[in-house]
Amino acid sequence: MKLSEFKFELPQELIALHPARNRDESRLMVVHRATGQIEHRNFKDILDYFVEGDTLVMNNTKVFPARMYGNKEKTGAKIEVFLLRELNKELRLWDVLVDPARKIRVGNKLYFGESDMVAEVIDNTTSRGRTIKFLFDGTDEEFRKALYDLGETPIPKEILNRETEPGDSERYQTIYAEHIGAVAAPSAGLHFTREVMKRMEIKGIETASVTLHVGLGTYRTVDVEDLTKHKMDSENFIVEAPACVVVNKALDAKKRVCAVGTTTIRAMEASVSANNRMKPTQGWTDRFIFPPHDFKIANCLLTNFHTPESTLIMLVSAFAGYDLLMKAYKEAIQEKYRFFSYGDAMLIL
């Protein structure tokens, strides 16, 4: 498929700048692939579509405060440093993005606030990418606490068009987040509350957890018309045996296996066995999913509403079917659904 096929007019006012007052008060569009029917519900109604033995698979990655601000030595120029991934724990080497990049060269040092945190630029990786080495006297625990104290919640402000606010530290995180490593939230999971999870348990709906540490590549612009030429960033994922047992049991019983979010389904697709079951796997995946694609594990997907020409809408299109998804998005715009990370949800059955 072509990039231009995923271009549509999205009114700016439909991009949700803030989450719903309560997590489970978002709207829920339900899309039935078999019939093409589209329903308009509330997120609290989601359990109406699941029965005992069905399984929801969730990404338990945890967002860390990846956006930091430092000052360049000598000039004092303010520099944004966005932590992407830790390259070497002992040497405290990190892969980062810097802005403005033109001011940052190999050998420059950056100073962070009134703390003892200093970083030296040791390599250029991309136009904005750098490898930095933190110079910090202290234990690893003290170092990580300093990073947390200095960092802020990495909401995608380029899309939301606003700065981070105090409430983001709690709301831009799923309630079941466990393993630190993401620089963007797995947004489909942001709708779940402890009350919804308890109702799931009472109803006999199973849950399974996988981990995919979401990177900024999730929101990277696709700049090639031929989608086969687009290259995804690699993201670290872990699928462990307990999750595989739960998911495979549901598949064998012909139950629903619902991936909560595009990152979850990417981890699941990276861990498919020869007999189309989920197997314990860990590593890095750069798989780019777009139509056509034969999904092997999940037969149901919960997701948010995504921006035009994003890799996210391409994956969802592969799951729902292009024509049906475009019809659903047209209706979503007419009905003023809220888009993006803090927006409303879509359940594809």
Short mmCIF file of C-alpha atoms in Angstrom, two decimals:
data_model
loop_
_atom_site.label_atom_id
_atom_site.label_comp_id
_atom_site.label_asym_id
_atom_site.label_seq_id
_atom_site.Cartn_x
_atom_site.Cartn_y
_atom_site.Cartn_z
CA MET A 1 0.00 0.00 0.00
CA LYS A 2 0.95 3.65 -0.36
CA LEU A 3 1.45 6.32 2.26
CA SER A 4 -1.07 8.61 0.57
CA GLU A 5 -3.85 6.06 1.21
CA PHE A 6 -3.59 6.89 4.92
CA LYS A 7 -3.93 10.63 4.51
CA PHE A 8 -7.14 12.23 5.80
CA GLU A 9 -8.23 15.52 7.29
CA LEU A 10 -8.17 15.39 11.08
CA PRO A 11 -9.50 18.56 12.74
CA GLN A 12 -6.91 19.77 15.24
CA GLU A 13 -9.55 20.19 17.92
CA LEU A 14 -10.17 16.42 17.93
CA ILE A 15 -6.66 15.69 19.24
CA ALA A 16 -7.21 15.23 22.97
CA LEU A 17 -4.91 17.55 24.92
CA HIS A 18 -5.92 16.02 28.25
CA PRO A 19 -7.37 12.66 29.32
CA ALA A 20 -10.98 12.11 30.35
CA ARG A 21 -11.71 13.04 33.96
CA ASN A 22 -11.68 9.35 34.87
CA ARG A 23 -9.80 6.76 32.85
CA ASP A 24 -12.81 4.58 32.05
CA GLU A 25 -15.06 7.48 31.00
CA SER A 26 -13.67 7.59 27.46
CA ARG A 27 -15.94 6.72 24.58
CA LEU A 28 -15.62 3.34 22.89
CA MET A 29 -16.28 2.65 19.23
CA VAL A 30 -16.89 -1.06 18.58
CA VAL A 31 -16.14 -2.27 15.05
CA HIS A 32 -17.37 -5.69 13.94
CA ARG A 33 -15.21 -7.04 11.13
CA ALA A 34 -17.61 -9.84 10.20
CA THR A 35 -20.62 -7.57 9.57
CA GLY A 36 -19.14 -4.08 9.22
CA GLN A 37 -21.39 -2.88 12.06
CA ILE A 38 -20.14 0.08 14.10
CA GLU A 39 -21.40 0.71 17.62
CA HIS A 40 -20.93 3.74 19.88
CA ARG A 41 -20.48 2.86 23.53
CA ASN A 42 -18.59 3.97 26.65
CA PHE A 43 -15.36 2.32 27.72
CA LYS A 44 -17.04 0.96 30.86
CA ASP A 45 -19.16 -1.20 28.53
CA ILE A 46 -16.14 -3.08 27.16
CA LEU A 47 -16.77 -6.19 29.23
CA ASP A 48 -20.10 -6.70 27.45
CA TYR A 49 -18.03 -8.09 24.56
CA PHE A 50 -16.12 -10.70 26.54
CA VAL A 51 -17.07 -13.91 28.32
CA GLU A 52 -15.41 -16.27 30.75
CA GLY A 53 -12.19 -17.68 29.33
CA ASP A 54 -11.55 -14.81 26.94
CA THR A 55 -8.12 -13.22 27.41
CA LEU A 56 -6.88 -9.65 27.28
CA VAL A 57 -3.15 -9.29 26.65
CA MET A 58 -1.55 -6.12 28.01
CA ASN A 59 1.79 -4.40 27.61
CA ASN A 60 3.16 -3.84 31.12
CA THR A 61 5.98 -1.51 30.11
CA LYS A 62 6.45 1.53 32.33
CA VAL A 63 7.16 5.02 31.02
CA PHE A 64 10.13 6.76 32.58
CA PRO A 65 10.67 10.55 32.66
CA ALA A 66 12.78 10.60 29.53
CA ARG A 67 12.79 14.31 28.70
CA MET A 68 15.53 16.32 30.40
CA TYR A 69 16.84 19.85 30.02
CA GLY A 70 20.50 20.73 30.38
CA ASN A 71 22.83 23.59 29.63
CA LYS A 72 25.78 23.49 27.30
CA GLU A 73 29.14 24.22 28.86
CA LYS A 74 30.59 27.69 28.29
CA THR A 75 27.61 29.12 26.38
CA GLY A 76 24.92 27.99 28.82
CA ALA A 77 22.54 27.32 25.90
CA LYS A 78 19.44 25.35 26.96
CA ILE A 79 19.39 21.88 25.37
CA GLU A 80 16.59 19.32 25.45
CA VAL A 81 17.90 15.79 25.91
CA PHE A 82 15.44 12.96 25.23
CA LEU A 83 16.62 9.61 26.59
CA LEU A 84 15.87 6.82 24.12
CA ARG A 85 17.64 3.77 25.52
CA GLU A 86 20.43 2.75 27.83
CA LEU A 87 23.32 1.30 25.86
CA ASN A 88 25.66 0.30 28.68
CA LYS A 89 24.65 0.31 32.35
CA GLU A 90 28.17 0.21 33.80
CA LEU A 91 29.52 2.98 31.56
CA ARG A 92 26.26 4.96 31.78
CA LEU A 93 26.04 5.29 28.01
CA TRP A 94 22.70 6.38 26.56
CA ASP A 95 21.25 6.83 23.11
CA VAL A 96 19.49 10.22 23.07
CA LEU A 97 17.96 12.90 20.89
CA VAL A 98 19.08 16.49 21.37
CA ASP A 99 17.41 19.74 20.40
CA PRO A 100 18.68 22.04 19.00
CA ALA A 101 21.02 19.46 17.51
CA ARG A 102 23.13 21.93 15.54
CA LYS A 103 24.65 23.20 18.78
CA ILE A 104 25.75 19.81 20.08
CA ARG A 105 28.98 18.24 18.88
CA VAL A 106 31.17 15.37 20.01
CA GLY A 107 33.16 16.46 23.08
CA ASN A 108 30.56 18.93 24.35
CA LYS A 109 29.46 18.63 27.96
CA LEU A 110 25.97 19.24 29.28
CA TYR A 111 25.13 20.25 32.84
CA PHE A 112 21.77 19.46 34.40
CA GLY A 113 20.25 21.85 36.92
CA GLU A 114 21.90 22.31 40.28
CA SER A 115 22.73 18.61 40.48
CA ASP A 116 26.04 16.83 40.04
CA MET A 117 24.79 15.32 36.77
CA VAL A 118 27.02 15.99 33.77
CA ALA A 119 26.94 14.29 30.38
CA GLU A 120 29.57 14.22 27.65
CA VAL A 121 28.68 13.75 23.99
CA ILE A 122 30.81 10.94 22.60
CA ASP A 123 29.21 10.16 19.22
CA ASN A 124 26.76 11.33 16.56
CA THR A 125 24.20 8.73 15.52
CA THR A 126 21.64 10.58 13.38
CA SER A 127 20.90 14.22 12.58
CA ARG A 128 19.42 14.67 16.07
CA GLY A 129 20.78 11.53 17.66
CA ARG A 130 23.78 11.42 19.98
CA THR A 131 25.45 8.94 22.28
CA ILE A 132 26.19 10.49 25.66
CA LYS A 133 28.07 9.30 28.71
CA PHE A 134 26.80 10.46 32.08
CA LEU A 135 29.53 11.51 34.48
CA PHE A 136 28.09 10.90 37.93
CA ASP A 137 29.74 10.00 41.22
CA GLY A 138 27.38 7.69 43.01
CA THR A 139 25.72 4.29 43.00
CA ASP A 140 23.48 3.07 40.21
CA GLU A 141 20.48 3.59 42.49
CA GLU A 142 21.53 7.20 43.16
CA PHE A 143 22.11 7.75 39.44
CA ARG A 144 18.65 6.54 38.49
CA LYS A 145 17.00 8.59 41.20
CA ALA A 146 18.82 11.65 39.84
CA LEU A 147 17.54 10.88 36.32
CA TYR A 148 13.98 10.62 37.65
CA ASP A 149 14.29 13.86 39.60
CA LEU A 150 15.65 15.72 36.59
CA GLY A 151 13.37 14.23 33.94
CA GLU A 152 9.77 14.96 33.02
CA THR A 153 6.97 12.83 31.61
CA PRO A 154 7.60 12.45 27.87
CA ILE A 155 4.13 13.23 26.52
CA PRO A 156 4.36 13.67 22.72
CA LYS A 157 4.13 17.46 22.93
CA GLU A 158 4.88 17.85 19.22
CA ILE A 159 1.46 16.29 18.55
CA LEU A 160 -0.44 17.46 21.63
CA ASN A 161 1.01 20.95 21.17
CA ARG A 162 1.37 21.64 24.88
CA GLU A 163 3.97 21.33 27.59
CA THR A 164 4.03 18.66 30.29
CA GLU A 165 1.76 19.27 33.27
CA PRO A 166 1.90 17.76 36.79
CA GLY A 167 -1.02 15.41 36.14
CA ASP A 168 0.74 13.77 33.22
CA SER A 169 3.08 11.81 35.48
CA GLU A 170 0.13 9.75 36.71
CA ARG A 171 -2.21 9.73 33.70
CA TYR A 172 0.41 9.02 31.02
CA GLN A 173 0.98 5.61 32.63
CA THR A 174 -1.16 2.49 32.71
CA ILE A 175 -2.30 1.30 36.14
CA TYR A 176 -0.58 -2.03 35.50
CA ALA A 177 2.77 -0.59 34.37
CA GLU A 178 5.59 -2.65 35.84
CA HIS A 179 8.83 -2.79 33.84
CA ILE A 180 10.60 0.54 33.27
CA GLY A 181 11.81 1.21 29.75
CA ALA A 182 9.23 3.02 27.59
CA VAL A 183 9.52 6.59 26.34
CA ALA A 184 5.89 6.61 25.18
CA ALA A 185 2.84 5.11 26.85
CA PRO A 186 1.00 2.10 25.40
CA SER A 187 -2.06 4.30 25.12
CA ALA A 188 -4.82 1.70 24.66
CA GLY A 189 -4.15 0.59 28.22
CA LEU A 190 -4.64 4.07 29.66
CA HIS A 191 -8.43 3.51 29.80
CA PHE A 192 -8.30 0.69 32.33
CA THR A 193 -9.17 1.30 35.98
CA ARG A 194 -8.87 -1.00 38.97
CA GLU A 195 -12.67 -1.26 38.96
CA VAL A 196 -12.72 -2.48 35.35
CA MET A 197 -9.93 -4.95 36.10
CA LYS A 198 -11.84 -6.27 39.12
CA ARG A 199 -15.00 -6.72 37.05
CA MET A 200 -12.93 -8.65 34.50
CA GLU A 201 -11.67 -10.96 37.25
CA ILE A 202 -15.18 -11.56 38.59
CA LYS A 203 -16.45 -12.36 35.11
CA GLY A 204 -13.68 -14.90 34.56
CA ILE A 205 -11.88 -12.94 31.87
CA GLU A 206 -8.18 -13.81 31.88
CA THR A 207 -5.29 -11.38 31.53
CA ALA A 208 -1.75 -11.93 30.30
CA SER A 209 1.17 -9.54 30.26
CA VAL A 210 3.91 -9.00 27.71
CA THR A 211 6.51 -6.25 27.64
CA LEU A 212 7.46 -4.05 24.72
CA HIS A 213 9.36 -0.92 25.62
CA VAL A 214 7.76 1.67 23.37
CA GLY A 215 10.24 3.91 21.55
CA LEU A 216 9.82 7.25 19.83
CA GLY A 217 9.82 5.43 16.50
CA THR A 218 6.15 4.76 17.22
CA TYR A 219 5.48 8.39 16.28
CA ARG A 220 8.19 8.81 13.65
CA THR A 221 6.96 10.28 10.38
CA VAL A 222 6.75 7.92 7.43
CA ASP A 223 8.42 9.80 4.59
CA VAL A 224 8.31 7.23 1.78
CA GLU A 225 5.28 6.66 -0.45
CA ASP A 226 6.11 2.97 -0.85
CA LEU A 227 5.50 1.50 2.61
CA THR A 228 7.80 -1.44 1.96
CA LYS A 229 10.68 1.04 2.08
CA HIS A 230 9.90 2.35 5.57
CA LYS A 231 12.22 1.21 8.38
CA MET A 232 10.90 0.94 11.94
CA ASP A 233 13.10 1.56 14.97
CA SER A 234 13.95 -1.53 16.98
CA GLU A 235 12.15 -1.95 20.29
CA ASN A 236 13.00 -4.35 23.09
CA PHE A 237 10.32 -6.90 24.01
CA ILE A 238 9.85 -9.85 26.35
CA VAL A 239 7.17 -12.55 26.13
CA GLU A 240 7.40 -14.94 29.06
CA ALA A 241 6.08 -18.47 29.53
CA PRO A 242 3.16 -17.66 31.90
CA ALA A 243 1.60 -15.34 29.32
CA CYS A 244 2.02 -17.97 26.62
CA VAL A 245 0.20 -20.56 28.75
CA VAL A 246 -2.80 -18.27 29.26
CA VAL A 247 -2.98 -17.12 25.63
CA ASN A 248 -2.51 -20.56 24.10
CA LYS A 249 -5.17 -22.03 26.39
CA ALA A 250 -7.63 -19.41 25.14
CA LEU A 251 -6.69 -20.10 21.52
CA ASP A 252 -7.14 -23.85 21.98
CA ALA A 253 -10.58 -23.20 23.48
CA LYS A 254 -11.43 -20.90 20.55
CA LYS A 255 -11.89 -17.93 22.87
CA ARG A 256 -11.20 -14.27 22.19
CA VAL A 257 -7.60 -13.18 22.54
CA CYS A 258 -7.61 -9.39 22.60
CA ALA A 259 -4.41 -7.42 22.21
CA VAL A 260 -4.60 -4.22 24.25
CA GLY A 261 -2.79 -1.86 21.93
CA THR A 262 -0.60 -1.92 18.84
CA THR A 263 2.58 -2.42 20.89
CA THR A 264 1.11 -5.53 22.49
CA ILE A 265 0.16 -7.03 19.15
CA ARG A 266 3.66 -6.31 17.79
CA ALA A 267 5.21 -8.25 20.67
CA MET A 268 2.75 -11.10 20.11
CA GLU A 269 3.49 -11.23 16.39
CA ALA A 270 7.21 -11.40 17.18
CA SER A 271 6.70 -14.52 19.32
CA VAL A 272 4.72 -16.84 17.04
CA SER A 273 5.66 -20.53 17.05
CA ALA A 274 5.60 -22.85 14.04
CA ASN A 275 2.10 -24.05 14.98
CA ASN A 276 0.73 -20.50 15.35
CA ARG A 277 0.86 -20.37 19.10
CA MET A 278 2.68 -17.88 21.31
CA LYS A 279 6.09 -18.97 22.55
CA PRO A 280 8.47 -17.41 25.11
CA THR A 281 10.65 -14.93 23.23
CA GLN A 282 12.74 -11.90 23.96
CA GLY A 283 14.89 -9.58 21.92
CA TRP A 284 14.38 -6.65 19.57
CA THR A 285 11.74 -6.19 16.93
CA ASP A 286 11.60 -3.71 14.07
CA ARG A 287 8.68 -5.37 12.32
CA PHE A 288 6.53 -2.89 10.41
CA ILE A 289 2.98 -4.15 10.08
CA PHE A 290 0.76 -2.74 7.33
CA PRO A 291 -1.86 -4.24 4.98
CA PRO A 292 -2.00 -7.00 4.06
CA HIS A 293 -0.93 -8.94 7.14
CA ASP A 294 -2.10 -12.26 8.55
CA PHE A 295 -2.24 -11.92 12.33
CA LYS A 296 -1.44 -15.25 13.97
CA ILE A 297 -2.44 -14.85 17.63
CA ALA A 298 -4.79 -11.97 18.42
CA ASN A 299 -8.33 -12.14 17.06
CA CYS A 300 -9.44 -8.90 18.71
CA LEU A 301 -7.74 -5.52 19.14
CA LEU A 302 -8.29 -2.60 21.48
CA THR A 303 -6.64 0.59 20.31
CA ASN A 304 -6.95 4.38 20.30
CA PHE A 305 -7.67 6.68 17.36
CA HIS A 306 -4.46 7.49 15.52
CA THR A 307 -3.13 10.37 13.47
CA PRO A 308 -3.02 10.36 9.64
CA GLU A 309 -0.11 8.59 7.92
CA SER A 310 1.14 7.09 11.20
CA THR A 311 2.53 3.57 11.48
CA LEU A 312 -0.14 2.96 14.12
CA ILE A 313 -3.09 3.51 11.80
CA MET A 314 -1.38 1.30 9.24
CA LEU A 315 -1.17 -1.60 11.70
CA VAL A 316 -4.78 -1.12 12.77
CA SER A 317 -5.81 -1.01 9.12
CA ALA A 318 -4.11 -4.36 8.58
CA PHE A 319 -6.17 -5.80 11.43
CA ALA A 320 -9.56 -4.25 10.70
CA GLY A 321 -9.35 -4.11 6.93
CA TYR A 322 -8.55 -0.87 5.13
CA ASP A 323 -12.02 0.01 3.84
CA LEU A 324 -13.77 -0.73 7.14
CA LEU A 325 -11.23 1.24 9.14
CA MET A 326 -11.49 4.27 6.87
CA LYS A 327 -15.27 4.10 7.20
CA ALA A 328 -14.91 3.94 11.01
CA TYR A 329 -12.51 6.89 11.08
CA LYS A 330 -14.83 8.98 8.92
CA GLU A 331 -17.63 8.23 11.38
CA ALA A 332 -15.34 8.96 14.33
CA ILE A 333 -14.58 12.42 12.97
CA GLN A 334 -18.27 13.09 12.33
CA GLU A 335 -19.11 11.95 15.88
CA LYS A 336 -16.23 14.00 17.31
CA TYR A 337 -14.33 11.16 18.93
CA ARG A 338 -11.13 12.28 20.64
CA PHE A 339 -7.89 11.19 18.96
CA PHE A 340 -4.39 10.17 20.02
CA SER A 341 -2.87 9.07 23.36
CA TYR A 342 -5.37 10.82 25.64
CA GLY A 343 -8.32 10.19 23.35
CA ASP A 344 -11.07 7.60 23.00
CA ALA A 345 -10.85 3.87 22.31
CA MET A 346 -11.77 1.52 19.49
CA LEU A 347 -12.51 -2.18 19.96
CA ILE A 348 -12.14 -4.26 16.79
CA LEU A 349 -13.85 -7.66 16.98
#
